[in-house]
PDB file of C-alpha atoms and ligand atoms in Angstrom:
ATOM      1  CA  MET Y   1       7.047  -7.597  14.355  1.00 90.00           C
ATOM      2  CA  LYS Y   2       6.778 -10.298  11.683  1.00 95.00           C
ATOM      3  CA  VAL Y   3       7.790 -10.131   8.032  1.00 97.00           C
ATOM      4  CA  LEU Y   4       6.483 -12.596   5.450  1.00 98.00           C
ATOM      5  CA  VAL Y   5       8.656 -12.957   2.355  1.00 98.00           C
ATOM      6  CA  ILE Y   6       7.038 -14.676  -0.637  1.00 98.00           C
ATOM      7  CA  GLU Y   7       9.926 -15.180  -3.052  1.00 97.00           C
ATOM      8  CA  ASP Y   8      11.361 -18.183  -4.903  1.00 97.00           C
ATOM      9  CA  ASP Y   9      14.886 -16.794  -5.304  1.00 95.00           C
ATOM     10  CA  LYS Y  10      16.708 -18.186  -2.280  1.00 96.00           C
ATOM     11  CA  GLU Y  11      19.512 -15.634  -2.553  1.00 94.00           C
ATOM     12  CA  ILE Y  12      17.048 -12.781  -2.191  1.00 94.00           C
ATOM     13  CA  VAL Y  13      15.263 -14.432   0.739  1.00 96.00           C
ATOM     14  CA  ASP Y  14      18.633 -14.951   2.444  1.00 95.00           C
ATOM     15  CA  ALA Y  15      19.650 -11.350   1.768  1.00 93.00           C
ATOM     16  CA  ILE Y  16      16.398 -10.047   3.247  1.00 94.00           C
ATOM     17  CA  SER Y  17      16.674 -12.313   6.305  1.00 95.00           C
ATOM     18  CA  LEU Y  18      20.262 -11.233   6.848  1.00 93.00           C
ATOM     19  CA  ALA Y  19      19.380  -7.561   6.497  1.00 92.00           C
ATOM     20  CA  PHE Y  20      16.787  -7.894   9.232  1.00 93.00           C
ATOM     21  CA  GLN Y  21      19.062 -10.013  11.429  1.00 93.00           C
ATOM     22  CA  ILE Y  22      21.749  -7.360  11.355  1.00 91.00           C
ATOM     23  CA  ARG Y  23      19.752  -4.167  11.456  1.00 89.00           C
ATOM     24  CA  TRP Y  24      16.423  -5.126  12.959  1.00 90.00           C
ATOM     25  CA  PRO Y  25      16.999  -8.271  15.044  1.00 92.00           C
ATOM     26  CA  GLU Y  26      13.662  -8.165  16.867  1.00 92.00           C
ATOM     27  CA  ALA Y  27      11.828  -8.676  13.579  1.00 93.00           C
ATOM     28  CA  LYS Y  28      10.961 -12.277  12.730  1.00 95.00           C
ATOM     29  CA  VAL Y  29      11.250 -13.250   9.079  1.00 97.00           C
ATOM     30  CA  VAL Y  30       9.196 -16.150   7.694  1.00 98.00           C
ATOM     31  CA  SER Y  31       9.210 -17.119   4.037  1.00 98.00           C
ATOM     32  CA  THR Y  32       7.863 -19.364   1.328  1.00 98.00           C
ATOM     33  CA  ARG Y  33       8.743 -19.849  -2.323  1.00 98.00           C
ATOM     34  CA  LEU Y  34       5.153 -20.605  -3.329  1.00 98.00           C
ATOM     35  CA  GLY Y  35       2.382 -18.079  -3.906  1.00 97.00           C
ATOM     36  CA  GLN Y  36      -0.474 -20.259  -2.719  1.00 97.00           C
ATOM     37  CA  LYS Y  37       1.397 -21.099   0.474  1.00 98.00           C
ATOM     38  CA  GLY Y  38       2.071 -17.376   0.889  1.00 98.00           C
ATOM     39  CA  VAL Y  39      -1.649 -16.606   0.837  1.00 97.00           C
ATOM     40  CA  GLU Y  40      -2.205 -19.276   3.517  1.00 97.00           C
ATOM     41  CA  MET Y  41       0.611 -17.853   5.611  1.00 98.00           C
ATOM     42  CA  VAL Y  42      -0.914 -14.365   5.554  1.00 97.00           C
ATOM     43  CA  GLU Y  43      -3.843 -16.000   7.311  1.00 95.00           C
ATOM     44  CA  SER Y  44      -1.957 -18.367   9.639  1.00 96.00           C
ATOM     45  CA  GLU Y  45       1.034 -16.168  10.524  1.00 96.00           C
ATOM     46  CA  SER Y  46      -0.658 -12.738  10.612  1.00 94.00           C
ATOM     47  CA  PRO Y  47       2.468 -10.909   9.397  1.00 96.00           C
ATOM     48  CA  ASP Y  48       2.852  -7.170   9.943  1.00 93.00           C
ATOM     49  CA  ILE Y  49       4.167  -6.775   6.442  1.00 95.00           C
ATOM     50  CA  VAL Y  50       4.437  -8.855   3.258  1.00 97.00           C
ATOM     51  CA  ILE Y  51       7.285  -8.668   0.752  1.00 97.00           C
ATOM     52  CA  LEU Y  52       6.045 -10.277  -2.448  1.00 97.00           C
ATOM     53  CA  ASP Y  53       7.908 -11.293  -5.583  1.00 96.00           C
ATOM     54  CA  LEU Y  54       5.841 -11.063  -8.764  1.00 94.00           C
ATOM     55  CA  GLY Y  55       7.374 -14.066 -10.548  1.00 93.00           C
ATOM     56  CA  LEU Y  56       6.640 -17.207  -8.533  1.00 96.00           C
ATOM     57  CA  PRO Y  57       6.710 -20.877  -9.582  1.00 97.00           C
ATOM     58  CA  ASP Y  58       3.037 -21.730  -8.970  1.00 96.00           C
ATOM     59  CA  ILE Y  59       0.778 -18.678  -9.274  1.00 96.00           C
ATOM     60  CA  SER Y  60       1.765 -15.134 -10.187  1.00 94.00           C
ATOM     61  CA  GLY Y  61       2.417 -12.486  -7.576  1.00 95.00           C
ATOM     62  CA  PHE Y  62      -0.603 -10.585  -8.901  1.00 95.00           C
ATOM     63  CA  GLU Y  63      -2.826 -13.566  -8.173  1.00 95.00           C
ATOM     64  CA  VAL Y  64      -1.313 -13.789  -4.677  1.00 97.00           C
ATOM     65  CA  LEU Y  65      -2.070 -10.117  -4.158  1.00 95.00           C
ATOM     66  CA  ARG Y  66      -5.641 -10.536  -5.369  1.00 93.00           C
ATOM     67  CA  GLN Y  67      -6.246 -13.418  -2.982  1.00 95.00           C
ATOM     68  CA  ILE Y  68      -4.628 -11.642  -0.026  1.00 95.00           C
ATOM     69  CA  ARG Y  69      -6.750  -8.546  -0.602  1.00 90.00           C
ATOM     70  CA  ARG Y  70      -9.942 -10.583  -0.284  1.00 89.00           C
ATOM     71  CA  PHE Y  71      -9.384 -10.924   3.444  1.00 89.00           C
ATOM     72  CA  SER Y  72      -6.451  -8.751   4.502  1.00 89.00           C
ATOM     73  CA  THR Y  73      -5.187  -5.196   4.238  1.00 86.00           C
ATOM     74  CA  VAL Y  74      -1.688  -6.190   5.449  1.00 91.00           C
ATOM     75  CA  PRO Y  75       0.872  -3.715   4.027  1.00 92.00           C
ATOM     76  CA  THR Y  76       2.403  -5.335   0.967  1.00 95.00           C
ATOM     77  CA  ILE Y  77       5.555  -4.373  -0.895  1.00 95.00           C
ATOM     78  CA  ILE Y  78       6.101  -5.960  -4.287  1.00 94.00           C
ATOM     79  CA  LEU Y  79       9.514  -6.854  -5.659  1.00 93.00           C
ATOM     80  CA  THR Y  80       9.950  -6.207  -9.343  1.00 88.00           C
ATOM     81  CA  VAL Y  81      12.776  -6.004 -11.835  1.00 84.00           C
ATOM     82  CA  ARG Y  82      13.730  -2.568 -13.011  1.00 72.00           C
ATOM     83  CA  ALA Y  83      12.565  -3.082 -16.587  1.00 71.00           C
ATOM     84  CA  GLU Y  84       9.000  -3.958 -15.662  1.00 77.00           C
ATOM     85  CA  GLU Y  85       7.340  -0.570 -15.292  1.00 78.00           C
ATOM     86  CA  ALA Y  86       3.911  -1.907 -16.289  1.00 85.00           C
ATOM     87  CA  ASP Y  87       4.095  -4.510 -13.529  1.00 87.00           C
ATOM     88  CA  VAL Y  88       4.493  -1.799 -10.921  1.00 86.00           C
ATOM     89  CA  VAL Y  89       1.322  -0.078 -12.047  1.00 87.00           C
ATOM     90  CA  LYS Y  90      -0.553  -3.371 -12.197  1.00 89.00           C
ATOM     91  CA  GLY Y  91       0.743  -4.343  -8.748  1.00 90.00           C
ATOM     92  CA  LEU Y  92      -0.444  -1.072  -7.231  1.00 88.00           C
ATOM     93  CA  GLU Y  93      -3.775  -1.462  -8.998  1.00 86.00           C
ATOM     94  CA  TRP Y  94      -4.184  -4.900  -7.523  1.00 87.00           C
ATOM     95  CA  GLY Y  95      -3.622  -3.622  -4.013  1.00 88.00           C
ATOM     96  CA  ALA Y  96       0.121  -3.379  -3.333  1.00 92.00           C
ATOM     97  CA  ASP Y  97       1.135  -0.483  -1.099  1.00 90.00           C
ATOM     98  CA  ASP Y  98       4.629   0.060  -2.372  1.00 89.00           C
ATOM     99  CA  TYR Y  99       7.257  -1.530  -4.592  1.00 90.00           C
ATOM    100  CA  ILE Y 100      10.989  -2.076  -4.656  1.00 90.00           C
ATOM    101  CA  THR Y 101      12.952  -2.747  -7.792  1.00 89.00           C
ATOM    102  CA  LYS Y 102      15.536  -5.526  -7.884  1.00 88.00           C
ATOM    103  CA  PRO Y 103      18.413  -5.379  -7.259  1.00 87.00           C
ATOM    104  CA  PHE Y 104      17.875  -3.296  -4.134  1.00 88.00           C
ATOM    105  CA  ARG Y 105      20.090  -2.159  -1.320  1.00 88.00           C
ATOM    106  CA  GLN Y 106      19.534  -3.503   2.225  1.00 88.00           C
ATOM    107  CA  LEU Y 107      19.027  -0.036   3.604  1.00 87.00           C
ATOM    108  CA  GLU Y 108      16.501   0.896   0.949  1.00 87.00           C
ATOM    109  CA  LEU Y 109      14.425  -2.175   1.711  1.00 90.00           C
ATOM    110  CA  LEU Y 110      14.510  -1.609   5.473  1.00 90.00           C
ATOM    111  CA  ALA Y 111      13.649   2.061   5.068  1.00 87.00           C
ATOM    112  CA  ARG Y 112      10.599   1.169   2.980  1.00 86.00           C
ATOM    113  CA  VAL Y 113       9.516  -1.519   5.441  1.00 89.00           C
ATOM    114  CA  LYS Y 114       9.949   0.809   8.399  1.00 85.00           C
ATOM    115  CA  SER Y 115       8.014   3.626   6.788  1.00 79.00           C
ATOM    116  CA  MET Y 116       5.227   1.177   5.931  1.00 81.00           C
ATOM    117  CA  ILE Y 117       5.059  -0.200   9.488  1.00 80.00           C
ATOM    118  CA  ARG Y 118       5.094   3.298  10.935  1.00 71.00           C
ATOM    119  CA  ARG Y 119       2.265   4.268   8.653  1.00 65.00           C
ATOM    120  CA  HIS Y 120       0.289   1.183   9.560  1.00 60.00           C
ATOM    121  CA  THR Y 121       0.192   2.029  13.244  1.00 59.00           C
ATOM    122  CA  PRO Y 122      -0.908   5.638  13.517  1.00 54.00           C
ATOM    123  CA  ALA Y 123      -0.525   6.921  17.050  1.00 57.00           C
ATOM    124  CA  GLU Y 124      -4.105   6.986  18.288  1.00 62.00           C
ATOM    125  CA  GLU Y 125      -5.254   9.076  15.397  1.00 72.00           C
ATOM    126  CA  SER Y 126      -8.696  10.450  15.964  1.00 87.00           C
ATOM    127  CA  ILE Y 127     -11.612   9.887  13.625  1.00 92.00           C
ATOM    128  CA  LEU Y 128     -11.760  12.236  10.652  1.00 94.00           C
ATOM    129  CA  THR Y 129     -15.008  13.521   9.239  1.00 94.00           C
ATOM    130  CA  TYR Y 130     -15.794  15.617   6.198  1.00 94.00           C
ATOM    131  CA  GLY Y 131     -19.251  15.864   4.660  1.00 93.00           C
ATOM    132  CA  HIS Y 132     -20.546  12.306   4.260  1.00 92.00           C
ATOM    133  CA  LEU Y 133     -17.099  10.837   4.881  1.00 95.00           C
ATOM    134  CA  ARG Y 134     -16.094   9.370   8.201  1.00 96.00           C
ATOM    135  CA  LEU Y 135     -12.632   7.765   8.379  1.00 95.00           C
ATOM    136  CA  GLU Y 136     -11.181   5.753  11.246  1.00 92.00           C
ATOM    137  CA  PRO Y 137      -7.426   5.975  10.578  1.00 88.00           C
ATOM    138  CA  GLU Y 138      -6.568   3.270  13.123  1.00 85.00           C
ATOM    139  CA  THR Y 139      -8.663   0.597  11.434  1.00 86.00           C
ATOM    140  CA  ALA Y 140      -8.643   2.017   7.890  1.00 88.00           C
ATOM    141  CA  GLN Y 141     -12.442   1.813   7.815  1.00 93.00           C
ATOM    142  CA  LEU Y 142     -14.275   4.444   5.830  1.00 96.00           C
ATOM    143  CA  HIS Y 143     -17.961   5.142   6.293  1.00 96.00           C
ATOM    144  CA  ILE Y 144     -19.942   6.966   3.633  1.00 95.00           C
ATOM    145  CA  ASP Y 145     -23.442   7.390   5.003  1.00 89.00           C
ATOM    146  CA  GLU Y 146     -24.486   3.762   5.695  1.00 88.00           C
ATOM    147  CA  LYS Y 147     -21.758   2.183   3.584  1.00 93.00           C
ATOM    148  CA  GLU Y 148     -18.632   0.737   5.212  1.00 94.00           C
ATOM    149  CA  ILE Y 149     -15.522   0.388   3.070  1.00 94.00           C
ATOM    150  CA  ALA Y 150     -12.199  -1.256   4.021  1.00 91.00           C
ATOM    151  CA  LEU Y 151      -9.220   0.718   2.743  1.00 91.00           C
ATOM    152  CA  THR Y 152      -5.648  -0.459   2.232  1.00 87.00           C
ATOM    153  CA  VAL Y 153      -2.905   1.187   4.286  1.00 85.00           C
ATOM    154  CA  THR Y 154      -1.975   3.483   1.439  1.00 89.00           C
ATOM    155  CA  GLU Y 155      -5.555   4.436   0.583  1.00 92.00           C
ATOM    156  CA  ASN Y 156      -6.098   5.155   4.274  1.00 92.00           C
ATOM    157  CA  HIS Y 157      -3.145   7.534   4.317  1.00 91.00           C
ATOM    158  CA  ILE Y 158      -4.046   9.259   1.084  1.00 95.00           C
ATOM    159  CA  LEU Y 159      -7.649   9.884   2.075  1.00 96.00           C
ATOM    160  CA  GLY Y 160      -6.683  10.799   5.643  1.00 94.00           C
ATOM    161  CA  HIS Y 161      -4.246  13.406   4.362  1.00 94.00           C
ATOM    162  CA  LEU Y 162      -6.806  14.820   1.925  1.00 96.00           C
ATOM    163  CA  MET Y 163      -9.385  15.004   4.723  1.00 96.00           C
ATOM    164  CA  LYS Y 164      -6.970  16.765   7.061  1.00 94.00           C
ATOM    165  CA  ASN Y 165      -6.376  19.291   4.297  1.00 94.00           C
ATOM    166  CA  ALA Y 166      -9.990  19.568   3.163  1.00 93.00           C
ATOM    167  CA  GLY Y 167     -10.659  22.860   1.437  1.00 89.00           C
ATOM    168  CA  HIS Y 168      -7.155  22.954  -0.074  1.00 93.00           C
ATOM    169  CA  VAL Y 169      -5.462  21.364  -3.043  1.00 96.00           C
ATOM    170  CA  VAL Y 170      -2.812  18.905  -1.858  1.00 96.00           C
ATOM    171  CA  THR Y 171       0.120  18.759  -4.265  1.00 95.00           C
ATOM    172  CA  HIS Y 172       1.510  15.455  -5.562  1.00 95.00           C
ATOM    173  CA  SER Y 173       4.739  16.032  -3.736  1.00 93.00           C
ATOM    174  CA  ASN Y 174       3.059  16.928  -0.444  1.00 93.00           C
ATOM    175  CA  LEU Y 175       0.823  13.879  -0.681  1.00 94.00           C
ATOM    176  CA  ALA Y 176       3.753  11.577  -1.531  1.00 91.00           C
ATOM    177  CA  GLU Y 177       5.623  12.831   1.508  1.00 88.00           C
ATOM    178  CA  ALA Y 178       2.635  12.212   3.748  1.00 87.00           C
ATOM    179  CA  VAL Y 179       2.153   8.716   2.368  1.00 85.00           C
ATOM    180  CA  TRP Y 180       5.681   7.392   1.780  1.00 80.00           C
ATOM    181  CA  GLY Y 181       7.791   9.713   3.864  1.00 76.00           C
ATOM    182  CA  ASP Y 182       9.487  11.083   0.760  1.00 74.00           C
ATOM    183  CA  ASP Y 183       8.668  12.248  -2.738  1.00 75.00           C
ATOM    184  CA  TYR Y 184      10.519   9.628  -4.781  1.00 74.00           C
ATOM    185  CA  PRO Y 185      10.747   9.494  -8.573  1.00 76.00           C
ATOM    186  CA  GLY Y 186       7.572   7.889  -9.870  1.00 79.00           C
ATOM    187  CA  ALA Y 187       5.543   8.832  -6.799  1.00 85.00           C
ATOM    188  CA  THR Y 188       3.109  10.917  -8.847  1.00 89.00           C
ATOM    189  CA  ASP Y 189       2.341   7.937 -11.084  1.00 89.00           C
ATOM    190  CA  SER Y 190       1.915   5.657  -8.072  1.00 89.00           C
ATOM    191  CA  LEU Y 191      -0.466   8.173  -6.524  1.00 93.00           C
ATOM    192  CA  LYS Y 192      -2.477   8.188  -9.729  1.00 93.00           C
ATOM    193  CA  VAL Y 193      -2.953   4.421  -9.485  1.00 91.00           C
ATOM    194  CA  HIS Y 194      -3.885   4.499  -5.798  1.00 93.00           C
ATOM    195  CA  ILE Y 195      -6.340   7.364  -6.389  1.00 96.00           C
ATOM    196  CA  ARG Y 196      -7.941   5.395  -9.215  1.00 94.00           C
ATOM    197  CA  ARG Y 197      -8.426   2.393  -6.938  1.00 91.00           C
ATOM    198  CA  LEU Y 198      -9.736   4.595  -4.168  1.00 94.00           C
ATOM    199  CA  ARG Y 199     -12.265   6.156  -6.550  1.00 96.00           C
ATOM    200  CA  GLU Y 200     -13.413   2.709  -7.653  1.00 94.00           C
ATOM    201  CA  LYS Y 201     -14.151   1.930  -4.025  1.00 93.00           C
ATOM    202  CA  ILE Y 202     -15.825   5.151  -2.970  1.00 94.00           C
ATOM    203  CA  GLU Y 203     -17.238   6.979  -5.989  1.00 95.00           C
ATOM    204  CA  THR Y 204     -20.637   6.128  -7.495  1.00 93.00           C
ATOM    205  CA  ASP Y 205     -19.165   6.731 -10.958  1.00 95.00           C
ATOM    206  CA  PRO Y 206     -15.352   6.493 -10.748  1.00 94.00           C
ATOM    207  CA  GLY Y 207     -15.105   8.020 -14.239  1.00 93.00           C
ATOM    208  CA  LYS Y 208     -16.832  11.171 -12.987  1.00 96.00           C
ATOM    209  CA  PRO Y 209     -15.508  11.550  -9.464  1.00 96.00           C
ATOM    210  CA  ARG Y 210     -17.495  13.706  -7.056  1.00 95.00           C
ATOM    211  CA  ILE Y 211     -15.499  13.089  -3.880  1.00 96.00           C
ATOM    212  CA  ILE Y 212     -11.800  13.154  -4.775  1.00 97.00           C
ATOM    213  CA  LEU Y 213     -11.155  15.707  -7.488  1.00 97.00           C
ATOM    214  CA  THR Y 214      -8.061  16.201  -9.621  1.00 96.00           C
ATOM    215  CA  LYS Y 215      -6.274  19.511 -10.005  1.00 95.00           C
ATOM    216  CA  THR Y 216      -4.543  18.718 -13.274  1.00 94.00           C
ATOM    217  CA  GLY Y 217      -0.767  18.822 -13.062  1.00 93.00           C
ATOM    218  CA  ILE Y 218      -0.856  19.873  -9.408  1.00 95.00           C
ATOM    219  CA  GLY Y 219      -2.563  17.385  -7.158  1.00 96.00           C
ATOM    220  CA  TYR Y 220      -5.885  16.373  -5.579  1.00 97.00           C
ATOM    221  CA  PHE Y 221      -8.568  17.857  -3.354  1.00 97.00           C
ATOM    222  CA  LEU Y 222     -11.827  16.868  -1.765  1.00 97.00           C
ATOM    223  CA  ALA Y 223     -15.021  18.260  -3.218  1.00 95.00           C
ATOM    224  CA  LYS Y 224     -16.969  20.583  -0.938  1.00 92.00           C
ATOM    225  CA  PRO Y 225     -19.725  18.677   0.868  1.00 85.00           C
ATOM    226  CA  GLU Y 226     -23.122  19.203  -0.802  1.00 74.00           C
TER     227      GLU Y 226
HETATM  228 CA1   CA R 301      10.956 -14.991  -8.814  1.00 53.13          CA
END
């Protein structure tokens, strides 16, 4: 288990390293204060999870995220300051799986990391099919007819849960629990962002979705296969 921390605030890096040392000693923590170096380390170190600060000295955390997502679906948690609500949305849009606001508690961080790791390694989940959709939960690969689409961890979980519940509306709260392990404040808004990204990947016209449909104020459901 390897954690890559991309953060220029040494105090935060030390706090994260210490948290793992004490409560999760078998995890190895590697870090860098530079975004560009962080992107390289995703490739060279193959971390199991990335913790990414948005404000870095060389390139922004968003840029780091964009570059990482070109070649990797590694689960990524962004660190943001409480006041920056818009950054959270942007981070999720650019491919982050989850976020933690600074200052955070050790236990909160570890809980988020653990839930993310757990979600990333589904226990031999079998392939899901529904209409034209064929999802391999273990590799997060989605096939729509001849098209092959790589999903992020979170997109994989959202779509997997919708497919398992095909024919029913899945509520925001139920979906949040399936994806993050709990329905935290703001989960509905995060879901909205992830669903938007997912639609951009899989729908012919994301503005007029025909695969993932919205039940306004309640949740989401998959359209009946044609
Ligand atoms: Ca910073």
